[in-house]
Short mmCIF file of C-alpha atoms in Angstrom, two decimals:
data_model
loop_
_atom_site.label_atom_id
_atom_site.label_comp_id
_atom_site.label_asym_id
_atom_site.label_seq_id
_atom_site.Cartn_x
_atom_site.Cartn_y
_atom_site.Cartn_z
CA UNK H 389 10.37 -7.53 -14.23
CA UNK H 390 12.28 -7.20 -17.49
CA UNK H 391 13.55 -3.80 -18.62
CA UNK H 392 11.65 -4.11 -21.90
CA UNK H 393 8.30 -4.34 -20.08
CA UNK H 394 9.09 -1.27 -17.95
CA UNK H 395 10.22 0.74 -20.98
CA UNK H 396 7.20 -0.35 -23.00
CA UNK H 397 4.85 0.59 -20.16
CA UNK H 398 6.53 3.99 -19.72
CA UNK H 399 6.41 4.65 -23.47
CA UNK H 400 2.75 3.70 -23.67
CA UNK H 401 1.88 5.95 -20.72
CA UNK H 402 3.84 8.80 -22.34
CA UNK H 403 1.96 8.38 -25.61
CA UNK H 404 -1.37 8.21 -23.78
CA UNK H 405 -0.69 11.41 -21.79
CA UNK H 406 0.61 13.20 -24.88
CA UNK H 407 -2.41 12.12 -26.93
CA UNK H 408 -4.77 13.37 -24.20
CA UNK H 409 -2.93 16.71 -24.10
CA UNK H 410 -2.88 17.16 -27.88
CA UNK H 411 -6.54 16.23 -28.21
CA UNK H 412 -7.68 18.47 -25.35
CA UNK H 413 -5.56 21.46 -26.47
CA UNK H 414 -6.65 21.08 -30.09
CA UNK H 415 -10.32 20.96 -29.13
CA UNK H 416 -9.88 24.11 -27.02
CA UNK H 417 -8.19 25.83 -29.99
CA UNK H 418 -10.99 24.89 -32.39
CA UNK H 419 -14.01 25.28 -30.13
CA UNK H 420 -12.74 27.03 -26.99
CA UNK H 421 -14.34 30.41 -27.78
CA UNK H 422 -17.70 28.85 -28.69
CA UNK H 423 -17.67 26.64 -25.59
CA UNK H 424 -16.80 29.66 -23.47
CA UNK H 425 -19.80 31.55 -24.84
CA UNK H 426 -22.00 28.54 -24.07
CA UNK H 427 -20.68 28.62 -20.50
CA UNK H 428 -21.49 32.33 -20.25
CA UNK H 429 -25.00 32.07 -21.72
CA UNK H 430 -26.40 28.77 -20.44
CA UNK H 431 -25.26 28.77 -16.82
CA UNK H 432 -27.97 31.06 -15.48
CA UNK H 433 -29.18 28.31 -13.12
CA UNK H 434 -27.59 25.22 -11.59
CA UNK H 435 -29.43 22.64 -13.69
CA UNK H 436 -28.56 24.14 -17.08
CA UNK H 437 -25.07 24.73 -15.71
CA UNK H 438 -24.80 21.03 -14.91
CA UNK H 439 -25.90 20.04 -18.43
CA UNK H 440 -23.38 22.46 -19.93
CA UNK H 441 -20.69 21.03 -17.64
CA UNK H 442 -21.41 17.49 -18.88
CA UNK H 443 -21.31 18.50 -22.56
CA UNK H 444 -18.32 20.81 -22.15
CA UNK H 445 -16.17 18.25 -20.33
CA UNK H 446 -17.30 15.44 -22.63
CA UNK H 447 -16.07 17.47 -25.61
CA UNK H 448 -12.72 18.68 -24.27
CA UNK H 449 -12.09 15.39 -22.43
CA UNK H 450 -10.83 17.09 -19.28
CA UNK H 451 -12.74 17.90 -16.10
CA UNK H 452 -9.59 19.63 -14.82
CA UNK H 453 -9.63 22.04 -17.79
CA UNK H 454 -13.36 22.69 -17.34
CA UNK H 455 -13.06 23.27 -13.59
CA UNK H 456 -10.01 25.50 -14.04
CA UNK H 457 -12.00 27.55 -16.57
CA UNK H 458 -14.91 27.84 -14.14
CA UNK H 459 -12.50 29.01 -11.41
CA UNK H 460 -11.17 31.59 -13.89
CA UNK H 461 -14.73 32.75 -14.71
CA UNK H 462 -15.57 33.16 -11.02
CA UNK H 463 -12.31 35.03 -10.45
CA UNK H 464 -13.13 37.45 -13.29
CA UNK H 465 -16.67 38.00 -11.99
CA UNK H 466 -18.31 36.36 -15.03
CA UNK H 467 -20.00 33.64 -12.98
CA UNK H 468 -21.21 33.39 -9.37
CA UNK H 469 -20.53 30.45 -7.06
CA UNK H 470 -24.02 28.95 -7.41
CA UNK H 471 -23.70 28.89 -11.20
CA UNK H 472 -20.19 27.44 -10.85
CA UNK H 473 -21.51 24.63 -8.64
CA UNK H 474 -23.81 23.38 -11.41
CA UNK H 475 -21.03 23.36 -14.02
CA UNK H 476 -18.62 21.59 -11.64
CA UNK H 477 -21.21 18.91 -10.87
CA UNK H 478 -21.73 18.34 -14.60
CA UNK H 479 -17.98 18.25 -15.26
CA UNK H 480 -17.69 15.31 -12.89
CA UNK H 481 -20.06 13.31 -15.08
CA UNK H 482 -18.55 14.52 -18.36
CA UNK H 483 -15.07 13.33 -17.38
CA UNK H 484 -16.25 9.71 -17.46
CA UNK H 485 -16.61 9.87 -21.26
CA UNK H 486 -12.87 9.18 -21.63
CA UNK H 487 -12.98 5.89 -19.74
CA UNK H 488 -16.08 4.88 -21.73
CA UNK H 489 -14.19 5.47 -24.99
CA UNK H 490 -11.17 3.53 -23.70
CA UNK H 491 -13.37 0.61 -22.69
CA UNK H 492 -14.51 0.10 -26.31
CA UNK H 493 -10.90 -0.80 -27.16
CA UNK H 494 -10.33 1.08 -30.40
CA UNK H 495 -6.57 0.40 -30.19
CA UNK H 496 -6.64 -1.77 -33.33
CA UNK H 497 -7.73 1.27 -35.35
CA UNK H 498 -5.22 3.68 -33.74
CA UNK H 499 -2.64 3.49 -36.59
CA UNK H 500 -5.32 4.26 -39.20
CA UNK H 501 -6.72 7.15 -37.15
CA UNK H 502 -3.22 8.53 -36.66
CA UNK H 503 -2.34 8.17 -40.35
CA UNK H 504 -5.54 9.96 -41.41
CA UNK H 505 -4.79 12.90 -39.11
CA UNK H 506 -1.16 13.19 -40.23
CA UNK H 507 -2.09 13.10 -43.93
CA UNK H 508 -4.59 15.92 -43.48
CA UNK H 509 -2.05 18.06 -41.60
CA UNK H 510 0.62 17.44 -44.25
CA UNK H 511 -1.41 17.97 -47.40
CA UNK H 512 -4.42 20.16 -46.48
CA UNK H 513 -4.03 23.93 -46.85
CA UNK H 514 -7.06 24.95 -44.81
CA UNK H 515 -5.89 25.92 -41.30
CA UNK H 516 -9.28 25.18 -39.74
CA UNK H 517 -9.31 21.64 -41.17
CA UNK H 518 -5.72 21.19 -39.96
CA UNK H 519 -6.80 22.05 -36.41
CA UNK H 520 -9.50 19.36 -36.59
CA UNK H 521 -6.88 16.94 -37.89
CA UNK H 522 -4.75 17.66 -34.80
CA UNK H 523 -7.67 16.43 -32.69
CA UNK H 524 -7.69 13.20 -34.71
CA UNK H 525 -3.91 12.87 -34.26
CA UNK H 526 -4.30 13.24 -30.49
CA UNK H 527 -7.06 10.62 -30.54
CA UNK H 528 -4.85 8.24 -32.51
CA UNK H 529 -1.80 8.76 -30.28
CA UNK H 530 -3.98 8.21 -27.20
CA UNK H 531 -5.15 4.79 -28.39
CA UNK H 532 -1.68 3.90 -29.64
CA UNK H 533 -0.44 4.51 -26.11
CA UNK H 534 -3.27 2.38 -24.72
CA UNK H 535 -2.32 -0.45 -27.08
CA UNK H 536 1.32 -0.27 -25.95
CA UNK H 537 0.36 -0.22 -22.25
CA UNK H 538 -2.05 -3.12 -22.72
CA UNK H 539 0.66 -5.24 -24.37
CA UNK H 540 3.05 -4.41 -21.52
CA UNK H 541 0.48 -5.36 -18.89
CA UNK H 542 -0.07 -8.71 -20.61
CA UNK H 543 3.62 -9.41 -19.97
CA UNK H 544 3.24 -8.36 -16.33
CA UNK H 545 0.98 -11.35 -15.70
CA UNK H 546 4.06 -13.56 -16.00
CA UNK H 547 5.93 -11.56 -13.32
CA UNK H 548 5.09 -12.96 -9.83
CA UNK H 549 6.28 -9.83 -7.99
CA UNK H 550 3.81 -7.59 -9.87
CA UNK H 551 0.94 -10.05 -9.46
CA UNK H 552 1.62 -10.39 -5.73
CA UNK H 553 1.97 -6.61 -5.24
CA UNK H 554 -1.30 -5.78 -6.97
CA UNK H 555 -2.99 -8.76 -5.37
CA UNK H 556 -2.00 -7.53 -1.90
CA UNK H 557 -3.86 -4.25 -2.51
CA UNK H 558 -6.99 -5.32 -0.63
CA UNK H 559 -7.33 -2.54 1.94
CA UNK H 560 -10.02 -0.07 0.70
CA UNK H 561 -8.31 2.93 2.30
CA UNK H 562 -4.97 2.02 0.77
CA UNK H 563 -6.60 1.56 -2.66
CA UNK H 564 -8.27 4.97 -2.34
CA UNK H 565 -4.94 6.54 -1.34
CA UNK H 566 -3.23 4.97 -4.37
CA UNK H 567 -5.91 6.42 -6.68
CA UNK H 568 -5.62 9.83 -5.02
CA UNK H 569 -1.81 9.96 -5.27
CA UNK H 570 -1.69 8.68 -8.88
CA UNK H 571 -4.27 11.23 -10.03
CA UNK H 572 -2.53 14.05 -8.16
CA UNK H 573 0.74 13.20 -9.90
CA UNK H 574 -0.73 12.62 -13.37
CA UNK H 575 -3.25 15.50 -13.01
CA UNK H 576 -5.98 13.53 -14.78
CA UNK H 577 -8.53 11.16 -13.28
CA UNK H 578 -9.36 9.96 -16.82
CA UNK H 579 -5.80 8.67 -17.29
CA UNK H 580 -5.74 6.93 -13.90
CA UNK H 581 -9.10 5.26 -14.49
CA UNK H 582 -7.92 4.17 -17.94
CA UNK H 583 -4.84 2.52 -16.38
CA UNK H 584 -7.07 0.79 -13.79
CA UNK H 585 -9.29 -0.37 -16.67
CA UNK H 586 -6.32 -1.96 -18.47
CA UNK H 587 -5.09 -3.62 -15.27
CA UNK H 588 -8.55 -5.08 -14.64
CA UNK H 589 -8.74 -6.32 -18.25
CA UNK H 590 -5.45 -8.21 -17.73
CA UNK H 591 -6.71 -9.72 -14.41
CA UNK H 592 -3.97 -7.86 -12.54
CA UNK H 593 -6.44 -5.97 -10.34
CA UNK H 594 -9.61 -7.10 -8.65
CA UNK H 595 -12.80 -5.23 -9.50
CA UNK H 596 -13.61 -4.38 -5.87
CA UNK H 597 -10.19 -2.73 -5.48
CA UNK H 598 -10.77 -0.88 -8.77
CA UNK H 599 -13.91 0.71 -7.23
CA UNK H 600 -11.93 2.16 -4.32
CA UNK H 601 -9.14 3.40 -6.59
CA UNK H 602 -11.77 5.24 -8.66
CA UNK H 603 -13.02 6.93 -5.48
CA UNK H 604 -9.47 8.09 -4.79
CA UNK H 605 -9.16 9.35 -8.38
CA UNK H 606 -12.20 11.54 -7.85
CA UNK H 607 -10.56 13.37 -4.95
CA UNK H 608 -7.16 13.53 -6.69
CA UNK H 609 -8.82 15.23 -9.69
CA UNK H 610 -9.48 18.28 -7.48
CA UNK H 611 -5.76 19.08 -7.28
CA UNK H 612 -5.61 21.01 -10.57
CA UNK H 613 -8.42 23.39 -9.62
CA UNK H 614 -7.11 23.85 -6.07
CA UNK H 615 -3.65 24.73 -7.38
CA UNK H 616 -5.12 27.05 -10.04
CA UNK H 617 -7.14 28.91 -7.40
CA UNK H 618 -4.26 29.55 -5.01
CA UNK H 619 -3.21 32.76 -6.79
CA UNK H 620 -6.81 33.87 -7.30
CA UNK H 621 -9.36 35.80 -5.31
CA UNK H 622 -11.39 34.33 -2.47
CA UNK H 623 -14.31 33.37 -4.73
CA UNK H 624 -11.91 31.47 -7.01
CA UNK H 625 -10.70 29.49 -3.97
CA UNK H 626 -14.32 28.82 -2.99
CA UNK H 627 -15.14 27.54 -6.49
CA UNK H 628 -12.22 25.08 -6.30
CA UNK H 629 -13.41 23.97 -2.86
CA UNK H 630 -16.89 23.25 -4.25
CA UNK H 631 -15.24 20.69 -6.54
CA UNK H 632 -13.22 19.32 -3.62
CA UNK H 633 -16.13 19.01 -1.17
CA UNK H 634 -18.40 17.49 -3.82
CA UNK H 635 -15.93 14.64 -4.31
CA UNK H 636 -15.00 14.21 -0.64
CA UNK H 637 -18.62 14.10 0.56
CA UNK H 638 -19.62 11.87 -2.37
CA UNK H 639 -16.75 9.49 -1.57
CA UNK H 640 -17.74 9.27 2.10
CA UNK H 641 -21.33 8.43 1.14
CA UNK H 642 -20.15 5.74 -1.28
CA UNK H 643 -17.80 4.31 1.35
CA UNK H 644 -20.77 3.83 3.68
CA UNK H 645 -22.79 2.17 0.90
CA UNK H 646 -19.91 -0.11 -0.17
CA UNK H 647 -19.20 -1.20 3.40
CA UNK H 648 -22.89 -2.01 3.87
CA UNK H 649 -23.65 -3.68 0.52
CA UNK H 650 -20.51 -4.06 -1.63
CA UNK H 651 -21.66 -7.32 -3.24
CA UNK H 652 -24.99 -5.79 -4.23
CA UNK H 653 -23.26 -2.77 -5.79
CA UNK H 654 -20.84 -5.02 -7.67
CA UNK H 655 -23.69 -7.12 -9.05
CA UNK H 656 -25.64 -4.03 -10.14
CA UNK H 657 -22.66 -2.62 -12.07
CA UNK H 658 -21.78 -6.01 -13.54
CA UNK H 659 -25.36 -6.37 -14.81
CA UNK H 660 -24.75 -3.54 -17.32
CA UNK H 661 -21.16 -4.53 -18.20
CA UNK H 662 -19.93 -6.92 -20.87
CA UNK H 663 -16.38 -7.42 -19.52
CA UNK H 664 -14.02 -6.21 -16.80
CA UNK H 665 -12.94 -3.15 -18.78
CA UNK H 666 -16.55 -2.11 -19.32
CA UNK H 667 -17.16 -2.76 -15.59
CA UNK H 668 -14.51 -0.20 -14.60
CA UNK H 669 -15.78 2.37 -17.13
CA UNK H 670 -19.40 1.87 -16.08
CA UNK H 671 -18.45 2.01 -12.40
CA UNK H 672 -16.74 5.36 -13.00
CA UNK H 673 -19.82 6.75 -14.76
CA UNK H 674 -22.37 5.30 -12.31
CA UNK H 675 -20.42 6.60 -9.28
CA UNK H 676 -20.34 10.13 -10.72
CA UNK H 677 -24.01 10.12 -11.71
CA UNK H 678 -24.98 8.79 -8.28
CA UNK H 679 -22.93 11.49 -6.53
CA UNK H 680 -24.59 14.22 -8.60
CA UNK H 681 -28.11 12.84 -7.98
CA UNK H 682 -27.50 12.66 -4.23
CA UNK H 683 -25.67 15.98 -3.81
CA UNK H 684 -27.33 18.23 -6.41
CA UNK H 685 -30.25 19.18 -4.10
CA UNK H 686 -27.66 20.18 -1.49
CA UNK H 687 -25.42 22.17 -3.85
CA UNK H 688 -26.35 25.39 -2.02
CA UNK H 689 -25.10 23.86 1.23
CA UNK H 690 -21.82 22.87 -0.45
CA UNK H 691 -21.40 26.46 -1.68
CA UNK H 692 -21.99 27.73 1.87
CA UNK H 693 -19.52 25.16 3.25
CA UNK H 694 -16.89 26.41 0.79
CA UNK H 695 -17.60 30.00 1.84
CA UNK H 696 -17.21 28.96 5.49
CA UNK H 697 -13.79 27.49 4.68
CA UNK H 698 -12.66 30.72 2.98
CA UNK H 699 -13.99 33.53 5.13
CA UNK H 700 -14.04 37.25 4.55
CA UNK H 701 -13.84 39.37 1.45
CA UNK H 702 -10.99 40.40 -0.81
CA UNK H 703 -9.25 43.60 0.22
CA UNK H 704 -11.01 46.52 -1.41
CA UNK H 705 -8.80 48.24 -3.94
CA UNK H 706 -9.58 51.57 -5.60
CA UNK H 707 -8.64 50.50 -9.12
CA UNK H 708 -9.36 54.00 -10.41
CA UNK H 709 -6.48 55.42 -8.41
CA UNK H 710 -4.15 52.46 -7.96
CA UNK H 711 -1.66 51.20 -10.50
CA UNK H 712 -3.09 47.68 -10.52
CA UNK H 713 -4.84 45.36 -12.92
CA UNK H 714 -8.25 44.12 -11.79
CA UNK H 715 -9.07 41.22 -14.11
CA UNK H 716 -5.60 40.08 -15.21
CA UNK H 717 -2.35 39.86 -13.28
CA UNK H 718 -0.85 38.14 -10.25
CA UNK H 719 -4.12 37.65 -8.37
CA UNK H 720 -6.03 36.20 -11.32
CA UNK H 721 -6.24 32.56 -12.41
CA UNK H 722 -4.74 32.21 -15.89
CA UNK H 723 -6.63 30.12 -18.38
CA UNK H 724 -6.05 30.45 -22.16
CA UNK H 725 -9.76 30.00 -22.92
CA UNK H 726 -10.74 33.00 -20.75
CA UNK H 727 -7.64 35.19 -21.21
CA UNK H 728 -9.15 37.35 -23.98
CA UNK H 729 -12.40 37.81 -22.03
CA UNK H 730 -10.38 39.12 -19.09
CA UNK H 731 -8.44 41.49 -21.36
CA UNK H 732 -11.71 42.87 -22.78
CA UNK H 733 -13.01 43.50 -19.24
CA UNK H 734 -9.73 45.23 -18.35
CA UNK H 735 -9.95 47.37 -21.50
CA UNK H 736 -13.56 48.21 -20.64
CA UNK H 737 -12.38 49.47 -17.25
CA UNK H 738 -9.54 51.41 -18.88
CA UNK H 739 -12.02 53.02 -21.30
CA UNK H 740 -14.23 54.10 -18.38
CA UNK H 741 -11.23 55.76 -16.74
CA UNK H 742 -10.33 57.57 -19.98
CA UNK H 743 -13.93 58.72 -20.55
CA UNK H 744 -14.28 59.98 -16.96
CA UNK H 745 -10.94 61.76 -17.25
CA UNK H 746 -11.99 63.51 -20.46
CA UNK H 747 -15.11 64.85 -18.75
CA UNK H 748 -13.09 65.84 -15.67
CA UNK H 749 -10.66 67.75 -17.89
CA UNK H 750 -13.46 69.51 -19.79
CA UNK H 751 -15.03 70.52 -16.48
CA UNK H 752 -11.67 71.84 -15.25
CA UNK H 753 -11.32 73.85 -18.47
CA UNK H 754 -14.42 75.85 -17.57
CA UNK H 755 -14.21 75.90 -13.75
CA UNK H 756 -10.40 76.03 -13.46
CA UNK H 757 -10.67 73.67 -10.44
CA UNK H 758 -7.06 72.84 -9.48
CA UNK H 759 -8.09 69.60 -7.77
CA UNK H 760 -9.68 68.36 -11.01
CA UNK H 761 -6.63 69.39 -13.04
CA UNK H 762 -4.29 67.51 -10.68
CA UNK H 763 -6.49 64.40 -10.75
CA UNK H 764 -6.54 64.41 -14.57
CA UNK H 765 -2.75 64.08 -14.61
CA UNK H 766 -2.77 61.33 -11.93
CA UNK H 767 -5.45 59.27 -13.70
CA UNK H 768 -3.60 59.69 -17.00
CA UNK H 769 -0.53 58.05 -15.41
CA UNK H 770 -2.78 55.14 -14.36
CA UNK H 771 -4.16 54.86 -17.92
CA UNK H 772 -0.59 54.78 -19.30
CA UNK H 773 0.26 52.03 -16.80
CA UNK H 774 -2.78 49.99 -17.86
CA UNK H 775 -1.88 50.40 -21.53
CA UNK H 776 1.63 49.02 -20.99
CA UNK H 777 0.49 46.24 -18.64
CA UNK H 778 -2.33 45.07 -20.94
CA UNK H 779 -0.06 45.20 -24.00
CA UNK H 780 2.57 43.10 -22.19
CA UNK H 781 -0.13 40.59 -21.22
CA UNK H 782 -1.36 40.38 -24.82
CA UNK H 783 2.19 39.59 -25.95
CA UNK H 784 2.36 36.89 -23.28
CA UNK H 785 -0.93 35.18 -24.13
CA UNK H 786 -0.09 35.29 -27.84
CA UNK H 787 2.51 32.62 -27.02
CA UNK H 788 -0.07 30.27 -25.46
CA UNK H 789 -2.63 27.90 -27.00
CA UNK H 790 -5.45 30.40 -27.41
CA UNK H 791 -8.69 29.40 -29.18
CA UNK H 792 -8.58 30.21 -32.91
CA UNK H 793 -11.37 32.80 -32.66
CA UNK H 794 -9.51 34.60 -29.88
CA UNK H 795 -6.31 34.65 -31.92
CA UNK H 796 -8.22 36.46 -34.68
CA UNK H 797 -9.11 39.30 -32.32
CA UNK H 798 -5.72 39.59 -30.61
CA UNK H 799 -4.36 42.21 -33.01
CA UNK H 800 -7.54 44.26 -32.58
CA UNK H 801 -7.06 44.31 -28.80
CA UNK H 802 -3.63 45.89 -29.21
CA UNK H 803 -5.25 48.65 -31.30
CA UNK H 804 -8.08 49.14 -28.79
CA UNK H 805 -5.58 49.61 -25.95
CA UNK H 806 -3.78 52.21 -28.05
CA UNK H 807 -7.03 54.02 -28.99
CA UNK H 808 -8.10 54.23 -25.34
CA UNK H 809 -4.66 55.52 -24.36
CA UNK H 810 -4.97 58.22 -27.04
CA UNK H 811 -8.33 59.30 -25.58
CA UNK H 812 -6.51 59.64 -22.27
CA UNK H 813 -3.86 61.78 -23.96
CA UNK H 814 -6.53 64.13 -25.31
CA UNK H 815 -7.92 64.51 -21.77
CA UNK H 816 -4.44 65.49 -20.65
CA UNK H 817 -4.24 68.03 -23.49
CA UNK H 818 -7.48 69.60 -22.26
CA UNK H 819 -6.01 69.78 -18.74
CA UNK H 820 -2.96 71.52 -20.23
CA UNK H 821 -5.34 74.03 -21.82
CA UNK H 822 -7.01 74.57 -18.43
CA UNK H 823 -3.60 75.31 -16.87
CA UNK H 824 -2.79 77.71 -19.73
CA UNK H 825 -6.13 79.46 -19.31
CA UNK H 826 -5.62 79.74 -15.56
CA UNK H 827 -2.16 81.27 -16.01
CA UNK H 828 -3.17 83.71 -18.76
CA UNK H 829 -6.59 84.58 -17.36
CA UNK H 830 -8.57 84.44 -20.62
CA UNK H 831 -12.20 83.28 -20.78
CA UNK H 832 -14.45 81.51 -23.28
CA UNK H 833 -17.57 83.22 -24.52
CA UNK H 834 -20.97 81.82 -23.55
CA UNK H 835 -21.48 80.63 -27.13
CA UNK H 836 -18.11 78.83 -27.15
CA UNK H 837 -18.90 77.10 -23.82
CA UNK H 838 -22.31 76.04 -25.12
CA UNK H 839 -20.83 74.60 -28.33
CA UNK H 840 -18.13 72.71 -26.41
CA UNK H 841 -20.80 71.26 -24.11
CA UNK H 842 -22.91 70.10 -27.07
CA UNK H 843 -19.94 68.48 -28.78
CA UNK H 844 -18.82 66.80 -25.55
CA UNK H 845 -22.31 65.30 -25.07
CA UNK H 846 -22.16 63.81 -28.56
CA UNK H 847 -18.66 62.42 -27.95
CA UNK H 848 -19.70 60.94 -24.57
CA UNK H 849 -22.66 59.15 -26.15
CA UNK H 850 -20.43 57.87 -28.94
CA UNK H 851 -17.85 56.54 -26.45
CA UNK H 852 -20.61 54.85 -24.42
CA UNK H 853 -22.06 53.09 -27.47
CA UNK H 854 -18.62 52.16 -28.83
CA UNK H 855 -17.26 50.67 -25.61
CA UNK H 856 -20.49 48.75 -25.05
CA UNK H 857 -20.31 47.39 -28.60
CA UNK H 858 -16.69 46.32 -28.07
CA UNK H 859 -17.11 44.85 -24.58
CA UNK H 860 -20.38 42.95 -25.13
CA UNK H 861 -20.39 42.29 -28.88
CA UNK H 862 -23.85 43.86 -29.00
CA UNK H 863 -24.19 45.56 -32.41
CA UNK H 864 -27.57 47.18 -31.77
CA UNK H 865 -25.95 50.65 -31.66
CA UNK H 866 -23.79 50.15 -34.76
CA UNK H 867 -25.76 52.64 -36.86
CA UNK H 868 -25.86 55.08 -33.93
CA UNK H 869 -22.05 54.95 -33.76
CA UNK H 870 -21.71 55.60 -37.50
CA UNK H 871 -24.29 58.41 -37.39
CA UNK H 872 -22.76 60.07 -34.32
CA UNK H 873 -19.28 59.95 -35.81
CA UNK H 874 -20.57 61.80 -38.89
CA UNK H 875 -22.40 64.32 -36.68
CA UNK H 876 -19.25 64.98 -34.63
CA UNK H 877 -17.29 65.59 -37.86
CA UNK H 878 -19.97 68.01 -39.05
CA UNK H 879 -20.09 69.67 -35.63
CA UNK H 880 -16.32 70.16 -35.64
CA UNK H 881 -16.43 71.89 -39.05
CA UNK H 882 -19.37 74.06 -37.96
CA UNK H 883 -17.62 75.09 -34.72
CA UNK H 884 -14.38 75.92 -36.48
CA UNK H 885 -16.37 78.09 -38.90
CA UNK H 886 -18.26 80.01 -36.19
CA UNK H 887 -14.99 80.35 -34.28
CA UNK H 888 -13.39 82.12 -37.28
CA UNK H 889 -16.42 84.40 -37.45
CA UNK H 890 -16.01 85.36 -33.78
CA UNK H 891 -12.33 86.06 -34.38
CA UNK H 892 -13.19 88.29 -37.36
CA UNK H 893 -15.69 90.25 -35.24
CA UNK H 894 -13.18 90.67 -32.43
CA UNK H 895 -15.39 88.72 -30.02
CA UNK H 896 -12.56 86.31 -29.32
CA UNK H 897 -8.81 86.82 -28.78
CA UNK H 898 -6.28 84.87 -30.88
CA UNK H 899 -4.92 83.12 -27.73
CA UNK H 900 -8.40 81.88 -26.76
CA UNK H 901 -9.10 80.99 -30.38
CA UNK H 902 -6.07 78.71 -30.64
CA UNK H 903 -7.02 76.84 -27.46
CA UNK H 904 -10.65 76.52 -28.59
CA UNK H 905 -9.61 75.24 -32.03
CA UNK H 906 -7.23 72.65 -30.51
CA UNK H 907 -9.89 71.35 -28.12
CA UNK H 908 -12.50 71.03 -30.86
CA UNK H 909 -10.03 69.14 -33.06
CA UNK H 910 -9.11 66.97 -30.09
CA UNK H 911 -12.75 66.04 -29.40
CA UNK H 912 -13.18 65.10 -33.07
CA UNK H 913 -10.15 62.81 -32.84
CA UNK H 914 -11.56 61.27 -29.64
CA UNK H 915 -14.69 60.42 -31.66
CA UNK H 916 -12.48 58.77 -34.29
CA UNK H 917 -10.72 56.67 -31.63
CA UNK H 918 -14.09 55.68 -30.12
CA UNK H 919 -15.34 54.56 -33.54
CA UNK H 920 -12.16 52.48 -34.00
CA UNK H 921 -12.89 50.78 -30.67
CA UNK H 922 -16.45 49.94 -31.71
CA UNK H 923 -15.41 48.22 -34.93
CA UNK H 924 -12.08 46.73 -33.79
CA UNK H 925 -13.29 43.14 -33.26
CA UNK H 926 -15.68 43.17 -36.24
CA UNK H 927 -12.96 44.37 -38.61
CA UNK H 928 -10.47 41.83 -37.22
CA UNK H 929 -12.92 38.97 -37.82
CA UNK H 930 -13.60 40.14 -41.38
CA UNK H 931 -9.87 40.37 -42.11
CA UNK H 932 -9.37 36.84 -40.73
CA UNK H 933 -12.21 35.48 -42.89
CA UNK H 934 -10.77 37.16 -45.99
CA UNK H 935 -7.34 35.73 -45.22
CA UNK H 936 -8.81 32.20 -44.94
CA UNK H 937 -10.55 32.58 -48.31
#
C-alpha cells in the first residue's frame, strides 16, 4: 500500500474524529444545561427516560457522553438506577443517528458547510451565534474527513493485500472482536460504524461481516462509561454495568438469531436500504431498536443483575464531621455538564452545616454547654475546608468546556461559597461570646433572651428560603426573602434601641451590652449573606444578559 493512501486515510480519520469532538463539545456548550434539565425532569419513569435518551444522544451525537452524564447523575444522587436504565436504553438508539447522517453522503457539501461556519465565527459579534457556528464547523470538518477517508478507501481497492485481508475476515467472532477493539480504542461506536459504512460502500467489506462488526461496536461503546464509573460510587458502577449488560445480552440474542436465519435478516434489512452504505446505517439502527424492544420489559432484571455484580453499599461517612466532599472530589465521576449541579448540591450541604452551627452557637450562648461550644469550633473548621475545596474545584471546572449557561453562574457560585463561609464565621463569633460569658459569669435578661430568640427564628426562616431558592431555582419564596430581610433589619434597629434603654435604666451591664449588640449585628449580617445566596444565580444571569446586549 502506498504511503500516500495511508497518510490520506490517517488524515481523514483525524479530521472525522476532530469534527465529531468539536460538534459534540459545541452542542454541550450551547445546550448542555437545557439538556441536563430535561434529563432531570423527564426521567421519572423508564419509558420517558428512554425517549429522552434517544433525543439527547441524537442531539449531542454521542452515546458515550450521554451515558457518562447518566453515570454522573447517579453518582450525585440525582437519578436512581431504574431511571438511568431507561435513558441508557434510549441512548443506544440515539447513537445510530450519526451513521444515518453519514450514509446520506453529504461530503460534497462539506467545504460549503465549513466555510459558512468559519465566516460566522470570524465576522459575527454575538457569542451565542458563534457557538452555533462552531457546531456547523464541526459538522463540516466531520464530512470533510469522511470525504478524505472515502477517497483513500477507493485507492485501497487496487491493493491486493488490503482486499485479501478484509476478505479473509469471515469468522463472526473475529469480526465482533475487531469491532469491539476498534471502538474501545476510538471511544466511539459512531466512528467505527461510519468506517465500516465507507468500507462497505467501496466493496472492501462484505455486508454479513459488517453486521458482526457492528455487534462488537455495541459492546466496545461501553468502555467510556465503565472507565468513567471506576472512580465513582457503587451506584455509578452499577449504572455503567447496565449499559454493558444491555449490549452483551442484546448481542448474544442477535448472535442466536443470525446463526439461525442470517439470510432472512440480511434480506429484511436490504429491503429498506438503497445501497450498501444505507444497509450498514439501517442495520445499526434496526439492531439497536430490536435490542431495546426485546430487553426493555426486562430492564428491571438488568438493573438487579448489575446490583448483583457490584454488591454492598458505599462506606457510610459522616460528612458533617469529616473533612470530605460528598458530591465532588475523588470518588465522584467528573462530567462538565453536571459539574455545576454537583457544586450546588455541595454548597447546599455546606449551607446546612453553617445554619446548624449558628443555631448550636446560639444555644450554647444561653446554656453555656461546653460540648456545644467545642462542636461549633470543629464544624467551623469543616466549613472552612469545604469553602477552600469548593473554590478550588470551581477554578478547575472553569478551565473545562462547561455549558454556556453554567459559565454564567460560575462567578455567583464563588460568592455563594464565600457568603456561606461568612455565616459560619458569625456562628464562631457567637461561640466566642459564649466562652466570654462563661468566663465572666454575666447573664442576659429574660427580655434580651426573648428578643434574640425571635430574631434567630426570623434569620433561620430566611436562610431556609434562601438556600432552597438557590439550590432548586424555585422562586416561590422570593418575596418572602425580601420581606424577611427588611423585617430583620427593622428588628435589629428595634433591639439596639431597647438595649440602649436597658443600659440607661441600669438593667444591663456594659459588658453584657457589648456582647448583645455584637450578636444582634451579627445576626443582621447573616440575614444579608442569606439574601445574597438567594439572589446569586438570578443576578448572575441578569448581568450575563446585559453583557450580551
